[in-house]
XYZ file of C-alpha atoms in Angstrom:
236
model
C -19.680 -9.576 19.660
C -16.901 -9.391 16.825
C -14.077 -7.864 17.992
C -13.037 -6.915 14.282
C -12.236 -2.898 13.294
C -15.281 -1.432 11.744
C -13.975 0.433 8.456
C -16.389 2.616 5.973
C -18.895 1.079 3.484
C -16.294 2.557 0.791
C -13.246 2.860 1.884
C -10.955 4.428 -1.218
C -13.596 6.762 -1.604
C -13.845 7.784 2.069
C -9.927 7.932 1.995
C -9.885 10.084 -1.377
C -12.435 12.656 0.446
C -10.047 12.840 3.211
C -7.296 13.343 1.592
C -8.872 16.251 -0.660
C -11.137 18.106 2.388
C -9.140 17.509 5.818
C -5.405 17.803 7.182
C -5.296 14.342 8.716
C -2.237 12.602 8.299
C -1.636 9.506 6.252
C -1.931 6.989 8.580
C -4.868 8.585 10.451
C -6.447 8.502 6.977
C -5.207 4.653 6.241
C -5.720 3.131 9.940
C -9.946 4.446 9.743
C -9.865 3.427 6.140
C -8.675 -0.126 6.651
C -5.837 0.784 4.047
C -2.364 0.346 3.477
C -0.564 4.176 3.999
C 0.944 3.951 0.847
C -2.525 3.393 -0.715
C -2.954 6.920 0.646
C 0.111 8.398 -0.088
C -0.898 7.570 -4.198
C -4.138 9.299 -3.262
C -2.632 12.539 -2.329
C -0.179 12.147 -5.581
C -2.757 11.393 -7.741
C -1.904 8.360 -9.044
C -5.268 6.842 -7.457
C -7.412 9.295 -6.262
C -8.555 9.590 -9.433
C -9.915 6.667 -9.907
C -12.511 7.154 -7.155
C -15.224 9.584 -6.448
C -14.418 11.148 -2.834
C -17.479 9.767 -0.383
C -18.058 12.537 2.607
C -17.717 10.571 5.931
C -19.696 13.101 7.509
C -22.555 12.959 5.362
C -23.008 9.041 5.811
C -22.291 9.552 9.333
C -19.468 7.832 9.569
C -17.454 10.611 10.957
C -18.643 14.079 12.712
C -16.865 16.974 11.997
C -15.231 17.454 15.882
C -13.929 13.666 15.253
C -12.497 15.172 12.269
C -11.038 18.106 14.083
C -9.700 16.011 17.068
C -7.584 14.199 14.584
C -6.118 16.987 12.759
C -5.624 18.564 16.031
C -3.139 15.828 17.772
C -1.503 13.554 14.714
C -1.320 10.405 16.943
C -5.633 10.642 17.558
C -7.430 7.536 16.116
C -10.052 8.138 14.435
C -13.625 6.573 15.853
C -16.660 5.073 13.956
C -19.704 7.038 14.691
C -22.161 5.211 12.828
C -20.919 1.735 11.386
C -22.181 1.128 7.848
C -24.721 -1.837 7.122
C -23.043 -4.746 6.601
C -24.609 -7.830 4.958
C -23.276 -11.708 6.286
C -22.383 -13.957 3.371
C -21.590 -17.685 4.005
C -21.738 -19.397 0.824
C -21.572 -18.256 -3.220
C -19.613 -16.024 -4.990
C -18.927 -12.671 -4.285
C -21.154 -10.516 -5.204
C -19.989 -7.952 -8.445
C -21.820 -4.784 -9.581
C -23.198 -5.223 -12.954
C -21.032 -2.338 -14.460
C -18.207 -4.396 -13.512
C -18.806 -8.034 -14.327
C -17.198 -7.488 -17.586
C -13.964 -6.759 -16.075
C -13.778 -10.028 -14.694
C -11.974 -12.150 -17.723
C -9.018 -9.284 -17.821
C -9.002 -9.480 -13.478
C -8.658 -13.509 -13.908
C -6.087 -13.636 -16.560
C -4.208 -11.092 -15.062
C -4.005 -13.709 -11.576
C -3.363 -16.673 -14.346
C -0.440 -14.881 -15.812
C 1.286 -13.535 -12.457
C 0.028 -15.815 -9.753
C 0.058 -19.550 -11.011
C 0.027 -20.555 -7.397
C -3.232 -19.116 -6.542
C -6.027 -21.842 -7.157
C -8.955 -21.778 -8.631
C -11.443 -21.673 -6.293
C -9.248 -18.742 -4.360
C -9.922 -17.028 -7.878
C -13.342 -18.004 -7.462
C -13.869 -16.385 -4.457
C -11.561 -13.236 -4.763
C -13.577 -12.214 -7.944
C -16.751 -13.846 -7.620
C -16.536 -16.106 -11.029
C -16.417 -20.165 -11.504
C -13.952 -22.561 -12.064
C -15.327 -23.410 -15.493
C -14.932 -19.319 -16.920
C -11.334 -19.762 -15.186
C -10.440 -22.936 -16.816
C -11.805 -21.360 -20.192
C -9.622 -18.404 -19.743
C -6.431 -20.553 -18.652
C -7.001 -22.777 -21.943
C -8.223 -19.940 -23.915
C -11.041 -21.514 -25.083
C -13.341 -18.790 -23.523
C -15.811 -16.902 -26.000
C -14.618 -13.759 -25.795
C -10.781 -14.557 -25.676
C -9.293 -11.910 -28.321
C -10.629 -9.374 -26.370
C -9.701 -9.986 -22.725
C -6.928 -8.085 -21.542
C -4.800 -9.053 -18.531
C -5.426 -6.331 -15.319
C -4.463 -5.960 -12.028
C -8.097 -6.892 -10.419
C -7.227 -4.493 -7.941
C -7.586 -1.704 -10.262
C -10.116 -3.100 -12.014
C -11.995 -2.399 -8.656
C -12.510 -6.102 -8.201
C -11.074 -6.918 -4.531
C -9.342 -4.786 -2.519
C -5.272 -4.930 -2.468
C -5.791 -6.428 1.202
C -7.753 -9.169 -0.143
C -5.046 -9.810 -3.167
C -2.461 -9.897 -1.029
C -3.591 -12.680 1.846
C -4.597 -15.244 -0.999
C -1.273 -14.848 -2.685
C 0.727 -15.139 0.889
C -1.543 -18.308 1.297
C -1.125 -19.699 -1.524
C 2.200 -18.625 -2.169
C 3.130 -20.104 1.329
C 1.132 -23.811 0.718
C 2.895 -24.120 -2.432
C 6.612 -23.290 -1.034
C 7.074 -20.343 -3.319
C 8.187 -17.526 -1.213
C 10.186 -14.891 -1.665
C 11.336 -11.383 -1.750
C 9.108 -10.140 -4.356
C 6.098 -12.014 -2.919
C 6.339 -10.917 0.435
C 3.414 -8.294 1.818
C 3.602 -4.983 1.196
C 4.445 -4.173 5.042
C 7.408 -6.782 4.737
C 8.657 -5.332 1.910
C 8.145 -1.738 3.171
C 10.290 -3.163 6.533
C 13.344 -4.130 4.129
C 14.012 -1.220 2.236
C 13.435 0.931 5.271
C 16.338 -0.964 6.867
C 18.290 -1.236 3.483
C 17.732 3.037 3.681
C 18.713 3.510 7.084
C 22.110 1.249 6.146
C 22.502 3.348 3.739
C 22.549 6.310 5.797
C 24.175 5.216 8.420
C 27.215 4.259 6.009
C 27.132 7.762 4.619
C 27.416 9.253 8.029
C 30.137 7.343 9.241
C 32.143 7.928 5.584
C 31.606 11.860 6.143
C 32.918 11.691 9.703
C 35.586 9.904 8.860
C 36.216 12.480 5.937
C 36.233 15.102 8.204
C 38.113 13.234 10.435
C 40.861 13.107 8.578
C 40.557 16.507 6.778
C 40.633 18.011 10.072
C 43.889 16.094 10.997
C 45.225 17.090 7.846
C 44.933 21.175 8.408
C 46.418 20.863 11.896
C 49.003 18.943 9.832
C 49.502 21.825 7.685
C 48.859 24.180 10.480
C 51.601 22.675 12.664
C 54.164 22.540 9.507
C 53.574 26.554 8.383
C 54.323 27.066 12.368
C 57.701 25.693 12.334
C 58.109 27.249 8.425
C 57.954 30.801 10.284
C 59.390 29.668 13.000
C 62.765 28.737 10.405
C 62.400 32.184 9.322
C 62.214 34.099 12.250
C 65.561 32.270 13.495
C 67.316 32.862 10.818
């Protein structure tokens, strides 16, 4: 038996729904999902739920509505599968790419060309579900339909999920030797700035103690010197 989470047939969709119809937090919403939090977190901004049509949980069976209510009842609840969805085993061919988006696919591979040389082309091949020879027509823009295609982020284009993206460009980024701090994941990334924040803060608390440090030194200063001022007065 695969010991491998079980996440929702559509995931984006599920996590859109959830977003818009429960109060579970981000990462109860990401961790069922199988997404990144910040994936969610653009969800409940809308700069991606609106690319997806919310898919009820509950409906599918995926979720019951006390799971639901367990999670929004104690933030640190996981979330459990109640009915996984049907999944189908692939072991050779390309991925498989609804018809309403196989024209997508030219703009998703010169979008890799352009910003990930290092991936090759049968990762390309694979991520999108294409061959080598549209890929090498695209690279040496000999392809048919060349004026038109459009470099996009195949992610968007609803092509692979960001998951996906990133592991082949770690891998490949990694064989070929190119690493660094704009190629790291998303998680590593995250790590850095959170550190770089907390720095930050920690500098401007230590710089406002200090401050009042020595603005409280200064009024007993002042305090002390208008003391011996009346003092001066009173013995004359």
């Amino acid at each position: 038996m695969s010991n491998q989470p079980t996440y929702p047939l559509m995931p984006h969709a599920t996590a859109s729904w959830l977003v818009d119809n429960t109060a579970l937090t981000f990462e109860q919403i990401a961790e069922f999902c199988g997404l990144h939090v910040l994936e969610v977190q653009a969800m409940a901004d809308d700069l991606a739920g609106a690319k997806y049509t919310g898919r009820d949980p509950v409906h599918s069976g995926e979720l019951t509505q006390e799971e639901i209510e367990r999670g929004q009842a104690n933030a640190d609840y996981k979330l459990k599968m109640q009915k996984a969805p049907l999944s189908v085993s692939r072991t050779k061919g390309p991925r498989y790419t609804p018809v309403s988006k196989r024209q997508d696919k030219p703009d998703g591979i010169a979008w890799i060309l352009r910003n990930h040389p290092e991936i090759t082309d049968a990762q390309i091949g694979k991520l999108i579900g294409t061959t080598r020879t549209t890929i090498a027509a695209i690279r040496d823009r000999t392809h048919w339909n060349i004026s038109n295609i459009n470099p996009k982020d195949p992610v968007t284009l609803g092509l692979c999920s960001q998951r996906e993206l990133d592991a082949i460009v770690a891998k490949a980024a990694k064989k070929a030797g190119v690493v660094d701090e704009e190629e790291l994941a998303p998680d590593q990334r995250l790590g850095s700035d959170r550190e770089a924040l907390i720095e930050e803060l920690r500098a401007e608390r230590e710089a406002a103690a200090k401050a009042a440090s020595e603005a409280a030194q200064e009024a007993e200063a002042q305090a002390w010197l208008e003391a011996r001022r009346r003092e001066g007065v009173s013995d004359s």
